[in-house]
Tab-separated table of C-alpha atoms in Angstrom:
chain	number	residue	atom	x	y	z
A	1	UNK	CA	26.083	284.331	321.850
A	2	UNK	CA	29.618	284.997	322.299
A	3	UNK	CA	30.675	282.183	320.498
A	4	UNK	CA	28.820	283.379	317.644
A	5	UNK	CA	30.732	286.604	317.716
A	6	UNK	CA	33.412	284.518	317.798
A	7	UNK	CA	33.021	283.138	314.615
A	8	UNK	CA	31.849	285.659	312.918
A	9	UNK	CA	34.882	287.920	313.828
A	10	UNK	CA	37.530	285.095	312.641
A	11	UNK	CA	35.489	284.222	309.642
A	12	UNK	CA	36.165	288.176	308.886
A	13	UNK	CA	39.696	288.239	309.539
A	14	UNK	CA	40.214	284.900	306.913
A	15	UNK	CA	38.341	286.387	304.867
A	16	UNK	CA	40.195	289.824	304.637
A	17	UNK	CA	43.332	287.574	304.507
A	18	UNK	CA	41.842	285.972	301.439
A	19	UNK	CA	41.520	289.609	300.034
A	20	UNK	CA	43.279	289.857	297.055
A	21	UNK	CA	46.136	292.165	297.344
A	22	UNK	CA	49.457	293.511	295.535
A	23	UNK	CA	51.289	290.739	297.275
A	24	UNK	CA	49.295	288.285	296.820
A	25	UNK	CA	47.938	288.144	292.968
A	26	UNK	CA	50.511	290.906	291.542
A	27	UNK	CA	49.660	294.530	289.738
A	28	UNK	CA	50.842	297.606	289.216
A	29	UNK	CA	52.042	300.390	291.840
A	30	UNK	CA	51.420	303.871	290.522
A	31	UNK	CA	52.826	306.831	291.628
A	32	UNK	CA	51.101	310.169	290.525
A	33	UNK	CA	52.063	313.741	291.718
A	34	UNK	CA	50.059	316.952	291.259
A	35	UNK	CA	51.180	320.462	290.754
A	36	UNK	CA	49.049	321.142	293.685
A	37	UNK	CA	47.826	318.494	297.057
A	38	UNK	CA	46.004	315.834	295.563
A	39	UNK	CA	42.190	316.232	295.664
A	40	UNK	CA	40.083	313.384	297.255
A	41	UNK	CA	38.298	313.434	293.902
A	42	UNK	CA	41.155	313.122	291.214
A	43	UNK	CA	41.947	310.006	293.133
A	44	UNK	CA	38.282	308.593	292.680
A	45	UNK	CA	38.019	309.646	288.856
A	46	UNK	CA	41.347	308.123	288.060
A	47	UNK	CA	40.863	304.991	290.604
A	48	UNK	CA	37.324	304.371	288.471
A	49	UNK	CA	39.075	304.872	285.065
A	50	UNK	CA	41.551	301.991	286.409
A	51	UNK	CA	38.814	299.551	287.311
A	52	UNK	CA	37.731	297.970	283.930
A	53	UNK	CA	41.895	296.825	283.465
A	54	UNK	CA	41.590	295.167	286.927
A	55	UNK	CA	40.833	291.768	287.613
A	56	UNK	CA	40.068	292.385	290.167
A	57	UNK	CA	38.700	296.419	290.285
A	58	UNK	CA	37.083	296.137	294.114
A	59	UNK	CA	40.874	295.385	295.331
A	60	UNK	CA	42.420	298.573	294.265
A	61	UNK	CA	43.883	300.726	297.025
A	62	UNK	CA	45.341	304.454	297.044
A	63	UNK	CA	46.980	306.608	299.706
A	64	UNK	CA	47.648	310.586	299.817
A	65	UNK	CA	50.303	312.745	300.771
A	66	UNK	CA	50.074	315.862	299.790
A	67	UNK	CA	50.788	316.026	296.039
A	68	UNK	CA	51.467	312.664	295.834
A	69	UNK	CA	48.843	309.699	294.932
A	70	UNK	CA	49.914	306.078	295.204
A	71	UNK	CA	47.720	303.503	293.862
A	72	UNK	CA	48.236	299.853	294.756
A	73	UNK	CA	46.915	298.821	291.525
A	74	UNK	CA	46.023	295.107	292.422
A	75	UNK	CA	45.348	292.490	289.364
A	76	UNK	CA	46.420	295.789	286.565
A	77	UNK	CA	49.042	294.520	284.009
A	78	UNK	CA	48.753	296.896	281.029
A	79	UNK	CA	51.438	299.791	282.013
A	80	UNK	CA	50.586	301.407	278.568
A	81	UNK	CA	46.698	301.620	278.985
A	82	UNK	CA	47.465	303.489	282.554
A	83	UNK	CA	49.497	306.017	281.288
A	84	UNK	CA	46.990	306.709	278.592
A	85	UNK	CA	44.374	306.845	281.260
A	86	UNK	CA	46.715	308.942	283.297
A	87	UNK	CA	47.810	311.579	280.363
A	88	UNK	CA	45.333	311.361	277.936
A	89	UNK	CA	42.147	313.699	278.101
A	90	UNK	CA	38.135	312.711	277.528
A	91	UNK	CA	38.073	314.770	274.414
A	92	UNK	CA	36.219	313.097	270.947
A	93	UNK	CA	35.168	315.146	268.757
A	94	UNK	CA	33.458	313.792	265.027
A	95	UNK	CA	33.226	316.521	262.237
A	96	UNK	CA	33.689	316.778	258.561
A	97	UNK	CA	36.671	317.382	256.604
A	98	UNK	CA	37.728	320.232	254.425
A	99	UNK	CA	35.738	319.785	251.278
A	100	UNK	CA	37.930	317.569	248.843
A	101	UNK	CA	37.388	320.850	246.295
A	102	UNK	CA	40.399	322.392	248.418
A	103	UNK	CA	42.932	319.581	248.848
A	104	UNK	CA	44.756	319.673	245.497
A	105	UNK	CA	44.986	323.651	246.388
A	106	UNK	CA	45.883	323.109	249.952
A	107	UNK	CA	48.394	320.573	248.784
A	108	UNK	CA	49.711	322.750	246.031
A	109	UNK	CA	50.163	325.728	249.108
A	110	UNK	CA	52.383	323.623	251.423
A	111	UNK	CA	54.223	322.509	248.182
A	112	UNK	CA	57.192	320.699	249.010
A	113	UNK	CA	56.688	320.551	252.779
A	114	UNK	CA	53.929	317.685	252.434
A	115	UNK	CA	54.096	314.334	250.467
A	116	UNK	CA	51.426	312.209	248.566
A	117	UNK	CA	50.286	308.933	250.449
A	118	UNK	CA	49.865	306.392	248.246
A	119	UNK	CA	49.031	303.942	250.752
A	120	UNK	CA	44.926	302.479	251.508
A	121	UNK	CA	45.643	301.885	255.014
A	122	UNK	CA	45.688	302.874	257.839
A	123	UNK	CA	43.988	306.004	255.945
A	124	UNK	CA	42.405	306.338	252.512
A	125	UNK	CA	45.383	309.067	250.238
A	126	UNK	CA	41.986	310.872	249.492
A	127	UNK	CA	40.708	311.491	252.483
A	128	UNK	CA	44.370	313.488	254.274
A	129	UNK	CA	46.178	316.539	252.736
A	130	UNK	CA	49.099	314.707	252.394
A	131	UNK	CA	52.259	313.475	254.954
A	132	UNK	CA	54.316	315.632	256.944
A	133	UNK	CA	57.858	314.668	258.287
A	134	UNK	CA	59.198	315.625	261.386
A	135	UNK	CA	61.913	318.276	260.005
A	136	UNK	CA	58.909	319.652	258.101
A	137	UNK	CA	56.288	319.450	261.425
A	138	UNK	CA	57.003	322.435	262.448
A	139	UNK	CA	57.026	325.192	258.967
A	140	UNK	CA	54.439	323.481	258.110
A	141	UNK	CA	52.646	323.675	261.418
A	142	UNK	CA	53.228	327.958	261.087
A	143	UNK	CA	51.975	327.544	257.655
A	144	UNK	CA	48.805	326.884	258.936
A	145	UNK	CA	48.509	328.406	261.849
A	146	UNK	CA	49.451	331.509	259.532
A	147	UNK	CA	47.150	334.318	258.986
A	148	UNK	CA	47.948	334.455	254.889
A	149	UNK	CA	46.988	330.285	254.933
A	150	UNK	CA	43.664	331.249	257.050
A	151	UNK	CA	42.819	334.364	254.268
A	152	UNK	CA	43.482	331.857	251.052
A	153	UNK	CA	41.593	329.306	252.855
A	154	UNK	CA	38.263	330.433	255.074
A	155	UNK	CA	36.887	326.493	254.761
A	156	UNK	CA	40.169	325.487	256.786
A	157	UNK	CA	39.327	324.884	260.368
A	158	UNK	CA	41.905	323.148	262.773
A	159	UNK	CA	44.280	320.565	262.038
A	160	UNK	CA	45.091	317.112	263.147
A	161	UNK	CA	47.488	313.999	262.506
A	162	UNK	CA	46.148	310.801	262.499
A	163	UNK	CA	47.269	308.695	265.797
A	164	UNK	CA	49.240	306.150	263.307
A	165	UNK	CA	51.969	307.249	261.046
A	166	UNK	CA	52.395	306.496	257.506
A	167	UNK	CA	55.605	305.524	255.945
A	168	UNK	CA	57.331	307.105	259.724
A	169	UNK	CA	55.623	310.165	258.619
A	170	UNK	CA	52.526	312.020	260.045
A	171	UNK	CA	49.274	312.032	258.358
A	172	UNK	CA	48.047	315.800	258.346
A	173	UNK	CA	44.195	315.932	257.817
A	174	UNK	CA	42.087	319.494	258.040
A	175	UNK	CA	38.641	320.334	259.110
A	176	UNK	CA	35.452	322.114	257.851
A	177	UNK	CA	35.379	325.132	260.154
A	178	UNK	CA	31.585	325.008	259.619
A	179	UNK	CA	31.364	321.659	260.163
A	180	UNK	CA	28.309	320.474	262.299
A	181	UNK	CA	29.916	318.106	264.944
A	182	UNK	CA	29.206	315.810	267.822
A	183	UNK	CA	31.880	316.036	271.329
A	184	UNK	CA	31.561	313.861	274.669
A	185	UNK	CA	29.169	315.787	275.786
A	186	UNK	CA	26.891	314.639	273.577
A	187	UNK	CA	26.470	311.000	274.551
A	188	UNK	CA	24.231	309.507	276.898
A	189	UNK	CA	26.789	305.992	276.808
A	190	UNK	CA	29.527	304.674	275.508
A	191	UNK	CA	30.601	300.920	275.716
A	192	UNK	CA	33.372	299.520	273.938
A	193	UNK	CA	34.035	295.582	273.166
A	194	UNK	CA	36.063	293.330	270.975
A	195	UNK	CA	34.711	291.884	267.610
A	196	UNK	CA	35.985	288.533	268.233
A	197	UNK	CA	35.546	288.288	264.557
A	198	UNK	CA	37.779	291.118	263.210
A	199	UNK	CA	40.132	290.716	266.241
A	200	UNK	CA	38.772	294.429	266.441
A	201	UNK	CA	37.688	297.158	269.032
A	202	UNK	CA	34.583	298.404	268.225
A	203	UNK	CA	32.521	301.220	270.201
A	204	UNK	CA	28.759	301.363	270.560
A	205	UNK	CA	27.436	305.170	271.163
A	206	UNK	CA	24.634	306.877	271.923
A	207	UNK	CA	23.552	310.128	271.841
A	208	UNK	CA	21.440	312.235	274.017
A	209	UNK	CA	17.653	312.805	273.280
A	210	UNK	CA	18.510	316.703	272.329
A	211	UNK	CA	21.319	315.924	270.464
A	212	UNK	CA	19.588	312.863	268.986
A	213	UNK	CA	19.584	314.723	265.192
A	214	UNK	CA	23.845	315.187	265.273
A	215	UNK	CA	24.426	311.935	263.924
A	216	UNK	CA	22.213	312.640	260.658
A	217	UNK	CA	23.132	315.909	259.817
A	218	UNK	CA	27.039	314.660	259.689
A	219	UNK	CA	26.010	311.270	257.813
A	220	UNK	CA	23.213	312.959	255.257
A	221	UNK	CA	26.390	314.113	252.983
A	222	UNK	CA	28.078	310.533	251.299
A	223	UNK	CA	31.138	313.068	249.642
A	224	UNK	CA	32.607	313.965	252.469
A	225	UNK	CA	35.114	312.380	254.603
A	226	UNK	CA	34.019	312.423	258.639
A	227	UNK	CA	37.285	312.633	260.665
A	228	UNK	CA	36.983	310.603	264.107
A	229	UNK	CA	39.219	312.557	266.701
A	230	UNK	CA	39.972	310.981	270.124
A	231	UNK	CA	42.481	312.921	272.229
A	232	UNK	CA	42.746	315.775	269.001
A	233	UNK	CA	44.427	312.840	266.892
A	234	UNK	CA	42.650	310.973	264.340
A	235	UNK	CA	41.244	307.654	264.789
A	236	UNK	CA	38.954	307.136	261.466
A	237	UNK	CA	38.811	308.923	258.781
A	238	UNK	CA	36.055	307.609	256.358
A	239	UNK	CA	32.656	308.290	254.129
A	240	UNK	CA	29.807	306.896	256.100
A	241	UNK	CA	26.931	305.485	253.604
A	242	UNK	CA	24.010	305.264	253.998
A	243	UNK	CA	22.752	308.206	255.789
A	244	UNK	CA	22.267	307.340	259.337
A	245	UNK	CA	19.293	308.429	261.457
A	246	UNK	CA	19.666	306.442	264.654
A	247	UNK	CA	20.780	308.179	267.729
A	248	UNK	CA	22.349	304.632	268.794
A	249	UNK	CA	25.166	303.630	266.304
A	250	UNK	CA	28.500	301.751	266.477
A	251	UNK	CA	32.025	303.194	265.326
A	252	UNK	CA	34.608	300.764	264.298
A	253	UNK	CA	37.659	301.112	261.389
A	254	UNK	CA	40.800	301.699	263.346
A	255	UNK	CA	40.328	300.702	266.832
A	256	UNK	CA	42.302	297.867	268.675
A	257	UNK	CA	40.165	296.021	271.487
A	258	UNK	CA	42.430	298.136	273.816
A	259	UNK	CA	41.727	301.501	272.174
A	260	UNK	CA	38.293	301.228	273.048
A	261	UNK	CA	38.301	300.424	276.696
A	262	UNK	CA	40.652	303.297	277.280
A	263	UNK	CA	38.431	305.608	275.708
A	264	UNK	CA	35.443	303.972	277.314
A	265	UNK	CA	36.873	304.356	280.374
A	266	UNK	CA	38.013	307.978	279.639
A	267	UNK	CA	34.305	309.107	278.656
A	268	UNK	CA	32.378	307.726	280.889
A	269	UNK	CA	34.492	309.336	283.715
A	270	UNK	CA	34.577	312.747	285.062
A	271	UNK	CA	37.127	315.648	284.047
A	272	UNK	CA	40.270	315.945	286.022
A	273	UNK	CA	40.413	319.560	287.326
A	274	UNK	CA	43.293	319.451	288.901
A	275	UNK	CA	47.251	318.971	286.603
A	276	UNK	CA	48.433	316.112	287.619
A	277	UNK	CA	51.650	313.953	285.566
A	278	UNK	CA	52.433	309.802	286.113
A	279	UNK	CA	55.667	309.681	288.317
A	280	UNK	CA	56.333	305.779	287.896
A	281	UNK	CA	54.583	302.614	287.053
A	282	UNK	CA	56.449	299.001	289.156
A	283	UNK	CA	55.386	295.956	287.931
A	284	UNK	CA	54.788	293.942	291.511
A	285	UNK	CA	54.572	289.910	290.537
């Protein structure tokens, strides 16, 4: 009997020593700090948003003291899709754009502030009020935000830039402030994979049963442009034909195959409640 306690215990220890670890296979050590002591549960949330860039996501280790969190992020390689996961919030948001009856006056408003965008790519000219520099970010931005702008223009709701510039200049696009809309809240799952096709990321949605109807009400209208926000910036902006009635549907157009597994990672994790900022990220080989 003891013999077979024996074994058992050394076949344990060689096979913890087989564990992978941050020596042993290489990662990423993470240092986070919190404006406050760093909850038990902010290190779960974040440790679980890590897992799907690990190669190994059973290995990954964390320690506590006080507002400090240090993660030994074993078999993690990709510094920029941690400090996305680390700064970046689980907001998406889809939701019409200003009718296309109020660009040219929009346009004609900010005057010289804004230029045309000739451009196809990454966004369609006609679907963004124009392109805004950074010396003109910030009139323009009180333009806007202005209580004469919100008067001349009721339809106007909030304001975004698209996540890639055009021409080193920032894509402004507006949005229906009666827009119907769909939010995180709204889907059951979200899964994101590569079209090994395209070379593309590609996300596959779907919504929950009482929200099930979302999806048609912003597709049933083919002459307006749906802005896809992720993080308030925008991903997509494009006319979705033909009306879709599905509550399961796929969203692809602008995503890289790393795009979508941060913000599959970032939805189907909990909310941080707690302020927290990345300290460092140490490539260990």
């Amino acid at each position: 009997m003891k013999s077979i306690l024996y074994s058992f215990i050394i076949l344990s220890f060689c096979l913890a020593c087989k564990a992978p670890s941050l020596e042993s296979v290489g990662g990423t050590r993470i240092s986070i700090e919190g404006k406050e002591n760093i909850k038990e549960q902010t290190a779960h949330t974040i440790i679980n948003r890590l897992k799907p860039f690990s190669t190994y996501p059973d290995a990954i280790q964390y320690t506590i003291e006080n507002n400090i969190l240090t993660i030994e992020g074993v078999g993690i390689e990709d510094k920029q899709s941690i400090k996305e996961i680390i700064s970046r919030d689980r907001m998406m948001k889809v939701v019409y754009a200003v009718s296309p009856s109020n660009y040219q006056n929009i346009r004609t408003y900010l005057g010289d502030l804004i230029e045309d965008a000739a451009a196809e790519k990454p966004y369609k000219a006609s679907s963004m009020i124009g392109l805004v520099s950074e010396e003109n970010q910030k009139e323009v931005e009180a333009i806007l935000e202005s209580e004469a702008f919100k008067t001349q223009f009721p339809a106007a709701g909030q304001y975004n830039y698209g996540v890639k510039s055009v021409n080193d200049k920032k894509a402004l696009f507006i949005q229906d402030s009666g827009s119907p809309y769909m939010d995180q809240v709204m889907f059951e799952k979200i899964i994101g994979y590569e079209d090994k096709e395209k070379g593309e990321g590609a996300l596959s949605l779907q919504l929950k049963e009482e929200y099930a109807d979302r999806i048609g009400r912003l597709t049933g209208n083919d002459s307006t442009y749906l802005l896809h926000l992720f993080h308030d910036e925008v991903y997509i902006s494009k006319i979705i034909n033909p009306h879709i009635t599905s509550p399961s549907f796929g969203m692809a157009g602008a995503f890289t195959p790393r795009d979508v597994l941060v913000h599959a990672a970032l939805w189907n994790s909990k909310d941080l409640d707690q302020e927290i900022a990345l300290k460092t990220v140490e490539t260990v080989k």
